[in-house]
Amino acid sequence: MLTSRALVRGLKSGFWRPLSSTSSVQAAHGKDMSPDVLDPSVPQYNNRLDTPLSDVPFVRNLNSEQRQLKEKEKGPWTKLTKEEKIALYRLTHELTYPEMRRGSSEWKTVLGGVFIFLGFSGMLVWWQRIFVFGEVPHTLSDEWVEKQTQRMIDMRINPIGGFAYHWDYVKKQWK
Amino acid sequence: MRNWGGSVVHFNWRHTVYGYVQSCYTPLAQRCYSHGGKLESDEEFDARWVTYFNKADIDAWELRKGMNTLIGYDLVPEPKILEAALRACRRLDDLASAMRILEAVKDKSGPHKKIYPYLIQELRPTLDELGISTPEELGMD
């Protein structure tokens, strides 16, 4: 888990956003001042579609403003402004359901990476063809193949179902 | 119709206040008791859950457990269950959970887009009384 943290920080932030609140998101919100959030033996916050109410709220160490808001929450909710309601929600939950369901553009990165590496391999193969491989054997030259084909026709190679079958010996051409 | 979990799913056709038949997909969460026990009906299921959330001194853990379990079932809860749950949130001074419950049932309806507006329509008096804003009203969708 620690190595994956480093990995996440090293990569472009927008593409590698995990669904559960680990690593970079924790660091961004600073909700784990204490190391106990890394400890799987204590209840953890998680964003899950099938678990609407998580074991612990997202932000646990409230500053004084947030504490005041929490006090206000004990009164009638009709008195809360929209921003306060949103703030209260965000204190307890990191992501809304639509945010959880939102896909990422990671596939574009992956596909692009795949193509880049395929292209690079293609480059290598091409270079190899030009600079590494020697000439093809002389028996593959047009001249040789011509003579070879003529010889095969004369020898009547596979006259029933194969090679010479396709040569018309009367008209002296391929059928 | 049976789903893969083995519980029987029915579609209940209900009449809304406007008089046309609204298909409210509240399947029966009938557990197929292998020991031959009586299958629970719709109303019993609902009543059980309403009683659960109506407990006067419900605590936060019980609310969370109840809600998470309810969302785990293959159904969208009835408005009366949700109303009881929202009132439980009020007793616990937890607006965020109330909003989360609304989001969760909307998500639970899946492709059936008519369920959530129906639920909100049924819950409107409760929402107004308690001052709960829907996520849509707050622009969180």
GROMACS .gro file of C-alpha atoms in nm:
model
  316
    1MET     CA    1   0.000   0.000   0.000
    2LEU     CA    2   0.284   0.241   0.068
    3THR     CA    3   0.445   0.177  -0.268
    4SER     CA    4   0.116   0.232  -0.439
    5ARG     CA    5   0.094   0.566  -0.262
    6ALA     CA    6   0.422   0.671  -0.409
    7LEU     CA    7   0.314   0.547  -0.747
    8VAL     CA    8  -0.008   0.743  -0.736
    9ARG     CA    9   0.173   1.064  -0.646
   10GLY     CA   10   0.422   1.011  -0.923
   11LEU     CA   11   0.164   0.975  -1.197
   12LYS     CA   12  -0.064   1.239  -1.344
   13SER     CA   13  -0.327   1.305  -1.079
   14GLY     CA   14  -0.630   1.325  -1.300
   15PHE     CA   15  -0.602   0.980  -1.450
   16TRP     CA   16  -0.528   0.758  -1.158
   17ARG     CA   17  -0.801   0.853  -0.915
   18PRO     CA   18  -0.896   0.549  -0.711
   19LEU     CA   19  -1.257   0.489  -0.617
   20SER     CA   20  -1.193   0.430  -0.252
   21SER     CA   21  -1.038   0.701  -0.049
   22THR     CA   22  -0.679   0.593  -0.017
   23SER     CA   23  -0.345   0.751  -0.075
   24SER     CA   24  -0.354   1.085  -0.253
   25VAL     CA   25  -0.710   1.176  -0.156
   26GLN     CA   26  -0.634   1.117   0.210
   27ALA     CA   27  -0.327   1.330   0.182
   28ALA     CA   28  -0.522   1.604   0.009
   29HIS     CA   29  -0.784   1.624   0.282
   30GLY     CA   30  -0.554   1.560   0.571
   31LYS     CA   31  -0.825   1.371   0.747
   32ASP     CA   32  -0.579   1.117   0.872
   33MET     CA   33  -0.362   1.325   1.095
   34SER     CA   34  -0.326   1.015   1.301
   35PRO     CA   35  -0.194   0.703   1.131
   36ASP     CA   36  -0.496   0.498   1.234
   37VAL     CA   37  -0.662   0.535   0.895
   38LEU     CA   38  -0.389   0.322   0.748
   39ASP     CA   39  -0.475   0.063   1.008
   40PRO     CA   40  -0.727  -0.182   0.865
   41SER     CA   41  -0.822  -0.303   1.209
   42VAL     CA   42  -1.014   0.017   1.288
   43PRO     CA   43  -1.324   0.132   1.101
   44GLN     CA   44  -1.242   0.318   0.782
   45TYR     CA   45  -1.420   0.555   0.555
   46ASN     CA   46  -1.496   0.426   0.209
   47ASN     CA   47  -1.692   0.539  -0.092
   48ARG     CA   48  -1.910   0.248  -0.190
   49LEU     CA   49  -2.229   0.246  -0.386
   50ASP     CA   50  -2.362  -0.047  -0.187
   51THR     CA   51  -2.273   0.103   0.152
   52PRO     CA   52  -2.428   0.446   0.163
   53LEU     CA   53  -2.339   0.516   0.526
   54SER     CA   54  -1.977   0.451   0.602
   55ASP     CA   55  -1.847   0.348   0.942
   56VAL     CA   56  -1.674   0.676   1.009
   57PRO     CA   57  -1.728   1.019   0.861
   58PHE     CA   58  -1.486   1.140   0.601
   59VAL     CA   59  -1.357   1.433   0.804
   60ARG     CA   60  -1.300   1.339   1.163
   61ASN     CA   61  -1.087   1.618   1.297
   62LEU     CA   62  -1.318   1.913   1.280
   63ASN     CA   63  -1.188   2.263   1.306
   64SER     CA   64  -1.388   2.517   1.503
   65GLU     CA   65  -1.595   2.634   1.203
   66GLN     CA   66  -1.698   2.282   1.127
   67ARG     CA   67  -1.780   2.219   1.488
   68GLN     CA   68  -2.006   2.522   1.488
   69LEU     CA   69  -2.178   2.389   1.182
   70LYS     CA   70  -2.229   2.058   1.354
   71GLU     CA   71  -2.387   2.239   1.646
   72LYS     CA   72  -2.618   2.418   1.408
   73GLU     CA   73  -2.712   2.084   1.261
   74LYS     CA   74  -2.868   1.992   1.594
   75GLY     CA   75  -3.128   2.261   1.541
   76PRO     CA   76  -3.396   2.270   1.273
   77TRP     CA   77  -3.252   2.189   0.934
   78THR     CA   78  -3.479   2.438   0.769
   79LYS     CA   79  -3.252   2.707   0.906
   80LEU     CA   80  -2.946   2.577   0.723
   81THR     CA   81  -2.843   2.743   0.402
   82LYS     CA   82  -2.770   2.541   0.091
   83GLU     CA   83  -2.398   2.589   0.130
   84GLU     CA   84  -2.413   2.470   0.488
   85LYS     CA   85  -2.603   2.161   0.386
   86ILE     CA   86  -2.349   2.087   0.116
   87ALA     CA   87  -2.069   2.145   0.366
   88LEU     CA   88  -2.228   1.906   0.613
   89TYR     CA   89  -2.260   1.643   0.344
   90ARG     CA   90  -1.898   1.684   0.243
   91LEU     CA   91  -1.786   1.654   0.603
   92THR     CA   92  -1.935   1.310   0.625
   93HIS     CA   93  -1.891   1.191   0.270
   94GLU     CA   94  -1.609   1.241   0.030
   95LEU     CA   95  -1.783   1.163  -0.296
   96THR     CA   96  -2.144   1.183  -0.403
   97TYR     CA   97  -2.301   0.893  -0.587
   98PRO     CA   98  -2.265   1.054  -0.928
   99GLU     CA   99  -1.903   1.128  -0.848
  100MET     CA  100  -1.848   0.768  -0.750
  101ARG     CA  101  -2.006   0.651  -1.072
  102ARG     CA  102  -1.810   0.889  -1.285
  103GLY     CA  103  -1.565   0.707  -1.505
  104SER     CA  104  -1.218   0.824  -1.569
  105SER     CA  105  -1.024   0.886  -1.886
  106GLU     CA  106  -0.772   0.631  -1.782
  107TRP     CA  107  -0.856   0.408  -2.076
  108LYS     CA  108  -0.726   0.671  -2.314
  109THR     CA  109  -0.395   0.676  -2.134
  110VAL     CA  110  -0.376   0.301  -2.136
  111LEU     CA  111  -0.467   0.268  -2.502
  112GLY     CA  112  -0.226   0.543  -2.594
  113GLY     CA  113   0.049   0.375  -2.399
  114VAL     CA  114  -0.022   0.045  -2.569
  115PHE     CA  115  -0.005   0.204  -2.913
  116ILE     CA  116   0.314   0.387  -2.828
  117PHE     CA  117   0.483   0.069  -2.725
  118LEU     CA  118   0.349  -0.118  -3.026
  119GLY     CA  119   0.475   0.160  -3.247
  120PHE     CA  120   0.812   0.154  -3.081
  121SER     CA  121   0.832  -0.218  -3.135
  122GLY     CA  122   0.741  -0.164  -3.496
  123MET     CA  123   1.021   0.086  -3.527
  124LEU     CA  124   1.264  -0.162  -3.384
  125VAL     CA  125   1.151  -0.431  -3.625
  126TRP     CA  126   1.186  -0.195  -3.917
  127TRP     CA  127   1.534  -0.083  -3.813
  128GLN     CA  128   1.627  -0.443  -3.770
  129ARG     CA  129   1.505  -0.521  -4.121
  130ILE     CA  130   1.717  -0.249  -4.270
  131PHE     CA  131   2.034  -0.265  -4.063
  132VAL     CA  132   2.058  -0.610  -3.919
  133PHE     CA  133   1.927  -0.857  -4.168
  134GLY     CA  134   2.148  -0.933  -4.465
  135GLU     CA  135   2.031  -0.992  -4.822
  136VAL     CA  136   1.773  -1.258  -4.895
  137PRO     CA  137   1.903  -1.576  -5.056
  138HIS     CA  138   1.956  -1.555  -5.430
  139THR     CA  139   1.709  -1.833  -5.484
  140LEU     CA  140   1.432  -1.587  -5.410
  141SER     CA  141   1.527  -1.345  -5.687
  142ASP     CA  142   1.280  -1.300  -5.970
  143GLU     CA  143   1.510  -1.450  -6.225
  144TRP     CA  144   1.567  -1.766  -6.027
  145VAL     CA  145   1.199  -1.802  -5.942
  146GLU     CA  146   1.111  -1.773  -6.310
  147LYS     CA  147   1.349  -2.049  -6.406
  148GLN     CA  148   1.234  -2.252  -6.115
  149THR     CA  149   0.869  -2.219  -6.210
  150GLN     CA  150   0.944  -2.316  -6.569
  151ARG     CA  151   1.128  -2.622  -6.447
  152MET     CA  152   0.839  -2.718  -6.223
  153ILE     CA  153   0.600  -2.692  -6.514
  154ASP     CA  154   0.828  -2.903  -6.730
  155MET     CA  155   0.851  -3.163  -6.456
  156ARG     CA  156   0.472  -3.159  -6.419
  157ILE     CA  157   0.476  -3.108  -6.046
  158ASN     CA  158   0.146  -3.216  -5.888
  159PRO     CA  159  -0.037  -3.262  -6.218
  160ILE     CA  160  -0.367  -3.372  -6.065
  161GLY     CA  161  -0.453  -3.130  -5.792
  162GLY     CA  162  -0.156  -2.903  -5.753
  163PHE     CA  163   0.090  -2.691  -5.938
  164ALA     CA  164   0.100  -2.821  -6.297
  165TYR     CA  165  -0.274  -2.874  -6.298
  166HIS     CA  166  -0.318  -2.500  -6.318
  167TRP     CA  167  -0.096  -2.467  -6.627
  168ASP     CA  168  -0.262  -2.503  -6.957
  169TYR     CA  169  -0.011  -2.699  -7.167
  170VAL     CA  170  -0.196  -2.627  -7.486
  171LYS     CA  171  -0.227  -2.257  -7.461
  172LYS     CA  172   0.095  -2.228  -7.265
  173GLN     CA  173  -0.050  -2.010  -6.992
  174TRP     CA  174  -0.203  -2.031  -6.650
  175LYS     CA  175  -0.563  -2.144  -6.640
  176MET     CA  176  -3.996  -1.410  -1.162
  177ARG     CA  177  -3.691  -1.519  -0.971
  178ASN     CA  178  -3.367  -1.335  -0.949
  179TRP     CA  179  -3.035  -1.507  -0.906
  180GLY     CA  180  -3.038  -1.465  -0.532
  181GLY     CA  181  -3.331  -1.700  -0.503
  182SER     CA  182  -3.582  -1.447  -0.374
  183VAL     CA  183  -3.906  -1.395  -0.559
  184VAL     CA  184  -3.955  -1.066  -0.736
  185HIS     CA  185  -4.299  -0.922  -0.812
  186PHE     CA  186  -4.396  -0.594  -0.969
  187ASN     CA  187  -4.657  -0.408  -0.768
  188TRP     CA  188  -4.884  -0.179  -0.963
  189ARG     CA  189  -4.987   0.116  -0.750
  190HIS     CA  190  -5.216   0.408  -0.814
  191THR     CA  191  -5.072   0.750  -0.755
  192VAL     CA  192  -5.277   1.051  -0.656
  193TYR     CA  193  -5.323   1.135  -1.024
  194GLY     CA  194  -5.513   0.818  -1.079
  195TYR     CA  195  -5.296   0.650  -1.337
  196VAL     CA  196  -5.123   0.327  -1.268
  197GLN     CA  197  -4.768   0.379  -1.167
  198SER     CA  198  -4.547   0.079  -1.170
  199CYS     CA  199  -4.366   0.089  -0.843
  200TYR     CA  200  -4.107  -0.181  -0.851
  201THR     CA  201  -4.103  -0.291  -0.493
  202PRO     CA  202  -4.025  -0.659  -0.514
  203LEU     CA  203  -4.098  -0.886  -0.225
  204ALA     CA  204  -3.781  -0.975  -0.045
  205GLN     CA  205  -3.899  -1.319   0.025
  206ARG     CA  206  -3.636  -1.533   0.170
  207CYS     CA  207  -3.684  -1.890   0.060
  208TYR     CA  208  -3.665  -2.055   0.395
  209SER     CA  209  -3.530  -2.401   0.347
  210HIS     CA  210  -3.679  -2.513   0.676
  211GLY     CA  211  -4.024  -2.447   0.538
  212GLY     CA  212  -4.104  -2.129   0.727
  213LYS     CA  213  -4.375  -1.893   0.612
  214LEU     CA  214  -4.263  -1.649   0.347
  215GLU     CA  215  -4.277  -1.287   0.458
  216SER     CA  216  -4.519  -1.066   0.273
  217ASP     CA  217  -4.462  -0.718   0.139
  218GLU     CA  218  -4.642  -0.553   0.425
  219GLU     CA  219  -4.464  -0.752   0.690
  220PHE     CA  220  -4.130  -0.665   0.542
  221ASP     CA  221  -4.218  -0.297   0.528
  222ALA     CA  222  -4.360  -0.299   0.877
  223ARG     CA  223  -4.053  -0.465   1.014
  224TRP     CA  224  -3.825  -0.204   0.868
  225VAL     CA  225  -4.045   0.086   0.965
  226THR     CA  226  -4.043  -0.039   1.321
  227TYR     CA  227  -3.668  -0.072   1.306
  228PHE     CA  228  -3.613   0.286   1.206
  229ASN     CA  229  -3.886   0.419   1.429
  230LYS     CA  230  -3.704   0.315   1.741
  231ALA     CA  231  -3.697   0.629   1.949
  232ASP     CA  232  -3.346   0.590   2.080
  233ILE     CA  233  -3.193   0.446   1.767
  234ASP     CA  234  -2.821   0.500   1.761
  235ALA     CA  235  -2.595   0.591   1.476
  236TRP     CA  236  -2.458   0.242   1.434
  237GLU     CA  237  -2.808   0.097   1.407
  238LEU     CA  238  -2.902   0.354   1.151
  239ARG     CA  239  -2.596   0.277   0.943
  240LYS     CA  240  -2.638  -0.095   0.977
  241GLY     CA  241  -3.005  -0.075   0.889
  242MET     CA  242  -2.948   0.145   0.590
  243ASN     CA  243  -2.657  -0.054   0.452
  244THR     CA  244  -2.850  -0.377   0.491
  245LEU     CA  245  -3.158  -0.232   0.329
  246ILE     CA  246  -2.959  -0.110   0.033
  247GLY     CA  247  -2.811  -0.457   0.006
  248TYR     CA  248  -3.150  -0.605  -0.071
  249ASP     CA  249  -3.268  -0.641  -0.428
  250LEU     CA  250  -3.538  -0.378  -0.396
  251VAL     CA  251  -3.605  -0.008  -0.364
  252PRO     CA  252  -3.747   0.063  -0.018
  253GLU     CA  253  -4.098   0.190   0.020
  254PRO     CA  254  -4.149   0.557   0.101
  255LYS     CA  255  -4.271   0.472   0.448
  256ILE     CA  256  -3.949   0.293   0.530
  257LEU     CA  257  -3.748   0.584   0.397
  258GLU     CA  258  -3.956   0.828   0.594
  259ALA     CA  259  -3.884   0.636   0.911
  260ALA     CA  260  -3.515   0.634   0.822
  261LEU     CA  261  -3.510   1.007   0.756
  262ARG     CA  262  -3.678   1.074   1.085
  263ALA     CA  263  -3.419   0.857   1.252
  264CYS     CA  264  -3.152   1.076   1.090
  265ARG     CA  265  -3.327   1.378   1.235
  266ARG     CA  266  -3.320   1.226   1.583
  267LEU     CA  267  -2.949   1.168   1.535
  268ASP     CA  268  -2.891   1.520   1.401
  269ASP     CA  269  -2.743   1.381   1.082
  270LEU     CA  270  -2.840   1.570   0.770
  271ALA     CA  271  -2.561   1.422   0.562
  272SER     CA  272  -2.692   1.071   0.616
  273ALA     CA  273  -3.040   1.181   0.522
  274MET     CA  274  -2.915   1.313   0.192
  275ARG     CA  275  -2.703   1.007   0.142
  276ILE     CA  276  -3.010   0.787   0.185
  277LEU     CA  277  -3.187   0.976  -0.091
  278GLU     CA  278  -2.888   0.938  -0.320
  279ALA     CA  279  -2.865   0.571  -0.241
  280VAL     CA  280  -3.226   0.494  -0.332
  281LYS     CA  281  -3.193   0.689  -0.652
  282ASP     CA  282  -2.890   0.483  -0.739
  283LYS     CA  283  -3.071   0.167  -0.634
  284SER     CA  284  -3.348   0.229  -0.886
  285GLY     CA  285  -3.094   0.184  -1.159
  286PRO     CA  286  -3.242   0.217  -1.506
  287HIS     CA  287  -3.597   0.269  -1.376
  288LYS     CA  288  -3.600   0.644  -1.384
  289LYS     CA  289  -3.956   0.684  -1.262
  290ILE     CA  290  -3.899   0.540  -0.917
  291TYR     CA  291  -3.697   0.821  -0.765
  292PRO     CA  292  -3.934   1.104  -0.859
  293TYR     CA  293  -4.219   0.895  -0.719
  294LEU     CA  294  -4.033   0.848  -0.393
  295ILE     CA  295  -3.954   1.216  -0.365
  296GLN     CA  296  -4.315   1.297  -0.438
  297GLU     CA  297  -4.426   1.068  -0.159
  298LEU     CA  298  -4.159   1.195   0.077
  299ARG     CA  299  -4.211   1.562  -0.001
  300PRO     CA  300  -4.409   1.639   0.316
  301THR     CA  301  -4.142   1.477   0.530
  302LEU     CA  302  -3.861   1.647   0.343
  303ASP     CA  303  -4.021   1.985   0.383
  304GLU     CA  304  -4.104   1.929   0.747
  305LEU     CA  305  -3.753   1.821   0.838
  306GLY     CA  306  -3.584   2.063   0.604
  307ILE     CA  307  -3.397   1.799   0.408
  308SER     CA  308  -3.290   1.916   0.065
  309THR     CA  309  -3.257   1.661  -0.209
  310PRO     CA  310  -2.917   1.633  -0.375
  311GLU     CA  311  -3.072   1.773  -0.692
  312GLU     CA  312  -3.181   2.088  -0.512
  313LEU     CA  313  -2.827   2.139  -0.393
  314GLY     CA  314  -2.684   2.075  -0.735
  315MET     CA  315  -2.498   1.766  -0.629
  316ASP     CA  316  -2.572   1.543  -0.921
   0.00000   0.00000   0.00000
